[in-house]
mmCIF file of C-alpha atoms and ligand atoms in Angstrom:
data_model
loop_
_atom_site.group_PDB
_atom_site.id
_atom_site.type_symbol
_atom_site.label_atom_id
_atom_site.label_comp_id
_atom_site.label_asym_id
_atom_site.label_seq_id
_atom_site.Cartn_x
_atom_site.Cartn_y
_atom_site.Cartn_z
ATOM 1 C CA UNK A 1 96.657 80.129 86.996
ATOM 2 C CA UNK A 2 93.826 82.155 85.485
ATOM 3 C CA UNK A 3 93.514 85.772 86.536
ATOM 4 C CA UNK A 4 90.555 86.909 88.612
ATOM 5 C CA UNK A 5 90.680 90.430 87.152
ATOM 6 C CA UNK A 6 91.755 90.923 83.563
ATOM 7 C CA UNK A 7 92.214 94.381 82.103
ATOM 8 C CA UNK A 8 92.538 94.126 78.316
ATOM 9 C CA UNK A 9 93.619 97.039 76.131
ATOM 10 C CA UNK A 10 91.695 99.506 78.253
ATOM 11 C CA UNK A 11 91.621 103.128 77.181
ATOM 12 C CA UNK A 12 89.512 105.931 78.554
ATOM 13 C CA UNK A 13 88.886 109.244 76.878
ATOM 14 C CA UNK A 14 86.927 112.010 78.592
ATOM 15 C CA UNK A 15 85.202 114.343 76.167
ATOM 16 C CA UNK A 16 85.425 117.878 77.462
ATOM 17 C CA UNK A 17 84.285 121.103 75.764
ATOM 18 C CA UNK A 18 87.885 122.176 75.098
ATOM 19 C CA UNK A 19 89.773 119.018 74.369
ATOM 20 C CA UNK A 20 89.505 115.259 74.716
ATOM 21 C CA UNK A 21 91.417 114.024 77.757
ATOM 22 C CA UNK A 22 93.067 110.646 77.199
ATOM 23 C CA UNK A 23 93.142 109.444 80.807
ATOM 24 C CA UNK A 24 94.162 105.821 80.111
ATOM 25 C CA UNK A 25 95.773 104.234 77.081
ATOM 26 C CA UNK A 26 96.058 100.530 76.373
ATOM 27 C CA UNK A 27 96.260 99.262 79.935
ATOM 28 C CA UNK A 28 96.787 95.501 80.222
ATOM 29 C CA UNK A 29 96.837 93.745 83.587
ATOM 30 C CA UNK A 30 96.158 90.301 84.963
ATOM 31 C CA UNK A 31 95.506 90.111 88.674
ATOM 32 C CA UNK A 32 95.335 86.705 90.328
ATOM 33 C CA UNK A 33 92.891 85.981 93.143
ATOM 34 C CA UNK A 34 94.148 87.105 96.537
ATOM 35 C CA UNK A 35 96.824 89.495 95.298
ATOM 36 C CA UNK A 36 97.296 92.860 97.022
ATOM 37 C CA UNK A 37 97.983 95.343 94.229
ATOM 38 C CA UNK A 38 98.780 99.040 94.606
ATOM 39 C CA UNK A 39 98.283 101.529 91.789
ATOM 40 C CA UNK A 40 100.880 104.249 92.206
ATOM 41 C CA UNK A 41 101.444 107.482 90.323
ATOM 42 C CA UNK A 42 101.249 111.255 90.526
ATOM 43 C CA UNK A 43 98.007 113.197 90.655
ATOM 44 C CA UNK A 44 96.083 113.068 87.383
ATOM 45 C CA UNK A 45 97.710 109.913 86.000
ATOM 46 C CA UNK A 46 94.439 107.978 85.885
ATOM 47 C CA UNK A 47 94.508 105.872 89.062
ATOM 48 C CA UNK A 48 90.912 106.665 90.027
ATOM 49 C CA UNK A 49 89.790 106.324 86.420
ATOM 50 C CA UNK A 50 91.158 102.788 86.296
ATOM 51 C CA UNK A 51 89.696 101.869 89.678
ATOM 52 C CA UNK A 52 86.288 103.288 88.702
ATOM 53 C CA UNK A 53 86.389 101.238 85.523
ATOM 54 C CA UNK A 54 87.024 98.041 87.506
ATOM 55 C CA UNK A 55 84.231 99.039 89.904
ATOM 56 C CA UNK A 56 81.915 99.537 86.930
ATOM 57 C CA UNK A 57 81.099 103.183 87.758
ATOM 58 C CA UNK A 58 82.543 104.369 84.496
ATOM 59 C CA UNK A 59 83.213 101.981 81.617
ATOM 60 C CA UNK A 60 86.285 102.052 79.353
ATOM 61 C CA UNK A 61 86.088 103.885 76.014
ATOM 62 C CA UNK A 62 87.727 100.845 74.450
ATOM 63 C CA UNK A 63 89.025 97.497 75.648
ATOM 64 C CA UNK A 64 87.381 95.492 78.392
ATOM 65 C CA UNK A 65 87.695 94.469 82.001
ATOM 66 C CA UNK A 66 86.748 90.980 83.088
ATOM 67 C CA UNK A 67 86.159 89.494 86.504
ATOM 68 C CA UNK A 68 86.156 85.707 86.657
ATOM 69 C CA UNK A 69 85.785 85.585 82.881
ATOM 70 C CA UNK A 70 82.750 87.899 82.637
ATOM 71 C CA UNK A 71 83.055 91.370 81.121
ATOM 72 C CA UNK A 72 82.122 94.149 83.534
ATOM 73 C CA UNK A 73 79.182 96.249 82.412
ATOM 74 C CA UNK A 74 78.023 97.591 85.764
ATOM 75 C CA UNK A 75 78.797 97.732 89.467
ATOM 76 C CA UNK A 76 78.328 94.469 91.341
ATOM 77 C CA UNK A 77 78.402 92.874 94.800
ATOM 78 C CA UNK A 78 81.613 91.036 93.878
ATOM 79 C CA UNK A 79 83.451 94.389 93.981
ATOM 80 C CA UNK A 80 83.279 96.674 97.021
ATOM 81 C CA UNK A 81 84.633 100.223 96.944
ATOM 82 C CA UNK A 82 86.138 102.256 99.776
ATOM 83 C CA UNK A 83 86.529 105.945 98.911
ATOM 84 C CA UNK A 84 88.857 108.556 100.343
ATOM 85 C CA UNK A 85 85.991 110.681 101.570
ATOM 86 C CA UNK A 86 84.184 108.168 103.768
ATOM 87 C CA UNK A 87 81.006 107.544 101.810
ATOM 88 C CA UNK A 88 78.879 106.621 104.832
ATOM 89 C CA UNK A 89 75.192 107.375 105.303
ATOM 90 C CA UNK A 90 75.161 110.278 107.769
ATOM 91 C CA UNK A 91 71.654 109.490 109.041
ATOM 92 C CA UNK A 92 72.581 105.935 110.030
ATOM 93 C CA UNK A 93 74.561 104.762 113.045
ATOM 94 C CA UNK A 94 77.773 102.775 112.702
ATOM 95 C CA UNK A 95 75.909 99.471 113.123
ATOM 96 C CA UNK A 96 73.191 100.503 110.660
ATOM 97 C CA UNK A 97 75.787 101.545 108.082
ATOM 98 C CA UNK A 98 77.465 98.146 108.353
ATOM 99 C CA UNK A 99 74.131 96.295 108.192
ATOM 100 C CA UNK A 100 72.825 98.268 105.225
ATOM 101 C CA UNK A 101 74.040 96.019 102.390
ATOM 102 C CA UNK A 102 72.786 92.880 104.122
ATOM 103 C CA UNK A 103 69.355 94.439 104.691
ATOM 104 C CA UNK A 104 69.126 95.304 101.006
ATOM 105 C CA UNK A 105 69.867 91.654 100.247
ATOM 106 C CA UNK A 106 67.032 90.658 102.612
ATOM 107 C CA UNK A 107 69.276 88.584 104.836
ATOM 108 C CA UNK A 108 67.545 87.197 107.970
ATOM 109 C CA UNK A 109 67.765 89.533 110.980
ATOM 110 C CA UNK A 110 69.663 87.031 113.165
ATOM 111 C CA UNK A 111 72.276 86.623 110.457
ATOM 112 C CA UNK A 112 72.635 90.391 110.034
ATOM 113 C CA UNK A 113 73.005 90.924 113.781
ATOM 114 C CA UNK A 114 75.651 88.222 114.072
ATOM 115 C CA UNK A 115 77.644 89.553 111.120
ATOM 116 C CA UNK A 116 77.467 93.148 112.355
ATOM 117 C CA UNK A 117 78.596 92.113 115.847
ATOM 118 C CA UNK A 118 81.531 90.178 114.384
ATOM 119 C CA UNK A 119 82.636 93.078 112.176
ATOM 120 C CA UNK A 120 82.276 95.636 114.966
ATOM 121 C CA UNK A 121 84.632 93.427 116.964
ATOM 122 C CA UNK A 122 87.114 92.886 114.101
ATOM 123 C CA UNK A 123 87.357 96.606 113.409
ATOM 124 C CA UNK A 124 87.362 97.668 117.071
ATOM 125 C CA UNK A 125 84.113 99.574 116.695
ATOM 126 C CA UNK A 126 81.892 97.786 119.212
ATOM 127 C CA UNK A 127 81.735 100.670 121.674
ATOM 128 C CA UNK A 128 80.905 103.103 118.851
ATOM 129 C CA UNK A 129 78.091 101.044 117.345
ATOM 130 C CA UNK A 130 75.359 103.594 118.078
ATOM 131 C CA UNK A 131 77.278 106.693 117.047
ATOM 132 C CA UNK A 132 76.610 108.646 113.870
ATOM 133 C CA UNK A 133 79.408 109.261 111.329
ATOM 134 C CA UNK A 134 79.692 112.956 112.253
ATOM 135 C CA UNK A 135 80.723 111.929 115.776
ATOM 136 C CA UNK A 136 83.585 109.691 114.609
ATOM 137 C CA UNK A 137 87.225 110.430 113.795
ATOM 138 C CA UNK A 138 88.445 109.993 110.220
ATOM 139 C CA UNK A 139 90.134 106.700 111.095
ATOM 140 C CA UNK A 140 86.952 105.296 112.638
ATOM 141 C CA UNK A 141 84.906 106.319 109.628
ATOM 142 C CA UNK A 142 87.286 104.446 107.357
ATOM 143 C CA UNK A 143 86.972 101.405 109.611
ATOM 144 C CA UNK A 144 83.192 101.565 109.171
ATOM 145 C CA UNK A 145 83.635 101.859 105.395
ATOM 146 C CA UNK A 146 85.860 98.756 105.407
ATOM 147 C CA UNK A 147 83.398 96.867 107.635
ATOM 148 C CA UNK A 148 80.617 97.668 105.177
ATOM 149 C CA UNK A 149 82.500 96.032 102.327
ATOM 150 C CA UNK A 150 83.356 93.021 104.498
ATOM 151 C CA UNK A 151 79.686 92.643 105.456
ATOM 152 C CA UNK A 152 78.856 92.057 101.812
ATOM 153 C CA UNK A 153 81.727 89.621 101.564
ATOM 154 C CA UNK A 154 82.885 91.093 98.272
ATOM 155 C CA UNK A 155 85.840 89.008 97.095
ATOM 156 C CA UNK A 156 87.391 92.119 95.549
ATOM 157 C CA UNK A 157 88.088 95.294 97.522
ATOM 158 C CA UNK A 158 88.727 98.480 95.571
ATOM 159 C CA UNK A 159 90.239 101.258 97.661
ATOM 160 C CA UNK A 160 90.852 104.793 96.395
ATOM 161 C CA UNK A 161 93.378 106.502 98.686
ATOM 162 C CA UNK A 162 91.357 105.374 101.697
ATOM 163 C CA UNK A 163 93.922 106.500 104.252
ATOM 164 C CA UNK A 164 95.094 109.670 102.491
ATOM 165 C CA UNK A 165 93.408 112.036 104.931
ATOM 166 C CA UNK A 166 94.590 110.327 108.129
ATOM 167 C CA UNK A 167 97.469 111.226 110.443
ATOM 168 C CA UNK A 168 100.564 108.999 110.254
ATOM 169 C CA UNK A 169 99.842 106.884 113.352
ATOM 170 C CA UNK A 170 96.200 106.212 112.521
ATOM 171 C CA UNK A 171 97.225 105.450 108.975
ATOM 172 C CA UNK A 172 99.784 102.858 110.048
ATOM 173 C CA UNK A 173 97.345 101.144 112.395
ATOM 174 C CA UNK A 174 94.682 100.955 109.656
ATOM 175 C CA UNK A 175 97.272 99.613 107.211
ATOM 176 C CA UNK A 176 98.085 96.859 109.718
ATOM 177 C CA UNK A 177 94.392 96.081 110.232
ATOM 178 C CA UNK A 178 93.832 95.944 106.502
ATOM 179 C CA UNK A 179 96.724 93.509 106.054
ATOM 180 C CA UNK A 180 95.275 91.309 108.781
ATOM 181 C CA UNK A 181 91.835 91.340 107.163
ATOM 182 C CA UNK A 182 93.344 90.648 103.762
ATOM 183 C CA UNK A 183 95.240 87.646 105.111
ATOM 184 C CA UNK A 184 92.264 86.264 107.048
ATOM 185 C CA UNK A 185 89.566 86.846 104.438
ATOM 186 C CA UNK A 186 91.704 86.125 101.335
ATOM 187 C CA UNK A 187 90.513 89.212 99.476
ATOM 188 C CA UNK A 188 91.884 90.552 96.230
ATOM 189 C CA UNK A 189 92.726 94.206 96.833
ATOM 190 C CA UNK A 190 93.292 96.982 94.333
ATOM 191 C CA UNK A 191 94.524 99.948 96.340
ATOM 192 C CA UNK A 192 95.234 103.421 94.937
ATOM 193 C CA UNK A 193 97.807 105.590 96.631
ATOM 194 C CA UNK A 194 100.345 108.219 95.801
ATOM 195 C CA UNK A 195 102.413 107.336 98.845
ATOM 196 C CA UNK A 196 105.394 105.238 97.787
ATOM 197 C CA UNK A 197 105.987 104.099 101.361
ATOM 198 C CA UNK A 198 102.365 103.003 101.738
ATOM 199 C CA UNK A 199 102.540 100.994 98.527
ATOM 200 C CA UNK A 200 105.695 99.136 99.630
ATOM 201 C CA UNK A 201 104.323 98.553 103.130
ATOM 202 C CA UNK A 202 101.154 96.971 101.788
ATOM 203 C CA UNK A 203 101.430 95.465 98.352
ATOM 204 C CA UNK A 204 102.448 92.181 96.760
ATOM 205 C CA UNK A 205 102.743 94.109 93.547
ATOM 206 C CA UNK A 206 102.968 97.772 92.596
ATOM 207 C CA UNK A 207 101.800 99.113 89.248
ATOM 208 C CA UNK A 208 103.363 102.486 88.474
ATOM 209 C CA UNK A 209 101.339 104.531 85.991
ATOM 210 C CA UNK A 210 102.633 107.203 83.626
ATOM 211 C CA UNK A 211 101.172 110.694 83.622
ATOM 212 C CA UNK A 212 98.557 111.329 80.922
ATOM 213 C CA UNK A 213 97.832 109.231 79.160
ATOM 214 C CA UNK A 214 97.986 106.679 81.971
ATOM 215 C CA UNK A 215 99.885 103.599 80.810
ATOM 216 C CA UNK A 216 101.712 100.953 82.821
ATOM 217 C CA UNK A 217 105.214 102.342 83.373
ATOM 218 C CA UNK A 218 106.466 99.583 85.671
ATOM 219 C CA UNK A 219 105.011 96.440 87.210
ATOM 220 C CA UNK A 220 106.979 95.547 90.364
ATOM 221 C CA UNK A 221 106.672 92.477 92.576
ATOM 222 C CA UNK A 222 107.490 93.347 96.189
ATOM 223 C CA UNK A 223 109.548 90.475 97.457
ATOM 224 C CA UNK A 224 109.920 91.585 101.097
ATOM 225 C CA UNK A 225 108.558 89.393 103.927
ATOM 226 C CA UNK A 226 105.825 90.892 106.136
ATOM 227 C CA UNK A 227 105.615 92.611 108.514
ATOM 228 C CA UNK A 228 107.745 95.042 106.555
ATOM 229 C CA UNK A 229 110.133 97.432 108.198
ATOM 230 C CA UNK A 230 110.241 100.827 106.447
ATOM 231 C CA UNK A 231 113.718 101.439 107.836
ATOM 232 C CA UNK A 232 115.209 98.222 106.366
ATOM 233 C CA UNK A 233 117.710 98.413 103.511
ATOM 234 C CA UNK A 234 115.574 96.464 100.998
ATOM 235 C CA UNK A 235 112.571 98.660 101.717
ATOM 236 C CA UNK A 236 114.599 101.811 101.167
ATOM 237 C CA UNK A 237 116.219 100.571 97.983
ATOM 238 C CA UNK A 238 112.790 99.922 96.467
ATOM 239 C CA UNK A 239 111.590 103.283 97.757
ATOM 240 C CA UNK A 240 114.403 105.067 95.906
ATOM 241 C CA UNK A 241 113.725 103.113 92.713
ATOM 242 C CA UNK A 242 110.008 103.929 92.789
ATOM 243 C CA UNK A 243 110.610 107.560 93.766
ATOM 244 C CA UNK A 244 112.672 108.001 90.635
ATOM 245 C CA UNK A 245 109.923 106.545 88.438
ATOM 246 C CA UNK A 246 107.189 108.665 90.045
ATOM 247 C CA UNK A 247 109.362 111.773 89.912
ATOM 248 C CA UNK A 248 109.857 111.363 86.145
ATOM 249 C CA UNK A 249 106.088 111.317 85.716
ATOM 250 C CA UNK A 250 105.593 114.258 88.063
ATOM 251 C CA UNK A 251 108.038 116.253 85.966
ATOM 252 C CA UNK A 252 106.120 115.368 82.805
ATOM 253 C CA UNK A 253 103.003 116.600 84.598
ATOM 254 C CA UNK A 254 104.632 119.940 85.492
ATOM 255 C CA UNK A 255 105.990 120.391 81.977
ATOM 256 C CA UNK A 256 102.545 119.703 80.509
ATOM 257 C CA UNK A 257 101.044 122.287 82.861
ATOM 258 C CA UNK A 258 103.651 124.865 81.896
ATOM 259 C CA UNK A 259 102.989 124.241 78.208
ATOM 260 C CA UNK A 260 99.283 124.733 78.925
ATOM 261 C CA UNK A 261 100.037 128.079 80.578
ATOM 262 C CA UNK A 262 102.185 129.367 77.745
ATOM 263 C CA UNK A 263 99.788 128.388 74.948
ATOM 264 C CA UNK A 264 96.703 129.940 76.592
HETATM 265 N N1 ATP G 301 84.863 113.165 84.393
HETATM 266 C C1 ATP G 301 85.979 113.657 83.844
HETATM 267 N N2 ATP G 301 85.928 114.530 82.812
HETATM 268 C C2 ATP G 301 87.056 115.014 82.249
HETATM 269 N N3 ATP G 301 88.295 114.684 82.640
HETATM 270 C C3 ATP G 301 88.407 113.823 83.646
HETATM 271 C C4 ATP G 301 87.268 113.256 84.316
HETATM 272 N N4 ATP G 301 87.697 112.422 85.299
HETATM 273 C C5 ATP G 301 89.044 112.461 85.244
HETATM 274 N N5 ATP G 301 89.479 113.299 84.261
HETATM 275 C C6 ATP G 301 90.881 113.569 83.889
HETATM 276 O O1 ATP G 301 91.532 112.324 83.673
HETATM 277 C C7 ATP G 301 92.845 112.326 84.211
HETATM 278 C C8 ATP G 301 92.983 111.218 85.222
HETATM 279 O O2 ATP G 301 92.186 111.515 86.373
HETATM 280 P P1 ATP G 301 92.125 110.609 87.662
HETATM 281 O O3 ATP G 301 91.152 111.237 88.576
HETATM 282 O O4 ATP G 301 91.903 109.205 87.264
HETATM 283 O O5 ATP G 301 93.611 110.776 88.222
HETATM 284 P P2 ATP G 301 94.235 110.246 89.605
HETATM 285 O O6 ATP G 301 95.493 109.526 89.239
HETATM 286 O O7 ATP G 301 93.213 109.509 90.381
HETATM 287 O O8 ATP G 301 94.625 111.607 90.332
HETATM 288 P P3 ATP G 301 94.592 111.971 91.924
HETATM 289 O O9 ATP G 301 95.848 111.357 92.500
HETATM 290 O O10 ATP G 301 94.678 113.474 91.921
HETATM 291 O O11 ATP G 301 93.339 111.443 92.515
HETATM 292 C C9 ATP G 301 93.044 113.719 84.802
HETATM 293 O O12 ATP G 301 93.724 114.493 83.871
HETATM 294 C C10 ATP G 301 91.646 114.228 85.018
HETATM 295 O O13 ATP G 301 91.606 115.637 84.902
HETATM 296 MG MG1 MG G 302 92.257 109.846 92.207
#
């Protein structure tokens, strides 16, 4: 089977006035269509850098990323991004935010209205359709952000810690909704998190990154049937295994910071 997303020898160096920061080094990944992949690792290991490169916001310094055989040089409608900080238009209502991408594409009004109504229903937002983002809870705003991507029907969803700011209950219910959407709409999802539990709850596959430079430390297939029970033995065994890997990288992070302090 050919991969939908191919990351080939990708490195990313940020030039800064003091030093060059090697954020990613020689990342290689093949992601088949429809896979739910989590990128896991401590703060600063390059998760967002990799996701932004796939989105086309910031291109690799070397190597290339391909989607369906074509090298990415820019953002595109085939890849939709959901950010942690709810990037909604504050001057638009919920329904207008969801309709925005379709309007830009000049879709007929009847088609836009039907799609928006369907997505409002799917994401349990119908009664909030005329509210503005400032009058919504964090969980509702993330639902709107997800609906916006679904409106464009992007086959690939890129999600950068989308549920990081939510309370535990809201987070779990959005995780369940996302899994349902993923199963129904057959999306490929690349989901960044630093929650080990979230990654095991959601993913088919977890990529653990090393701390600076970001490289692939471990590539794990999660062979646990859904819905997954976080209190089950298999879930906990994997949690311990991943915690150890992430902890090693966190320690490298702390040591690097200490070295920075003592050489200043
Ligand atoms: N524009 C930039 N200029 C310079 N350095 C950058 C830039 N963007 C990211 N970095 C550095 O690259 C490394 C990786 O950053 P990145 O934001 O990808 O990490 P992350 O894994 O997403 O972390 P977090 O979990 O905190 O979001 C970090 O050391 C960061 O300081
Ligand atoms: Mg990040």
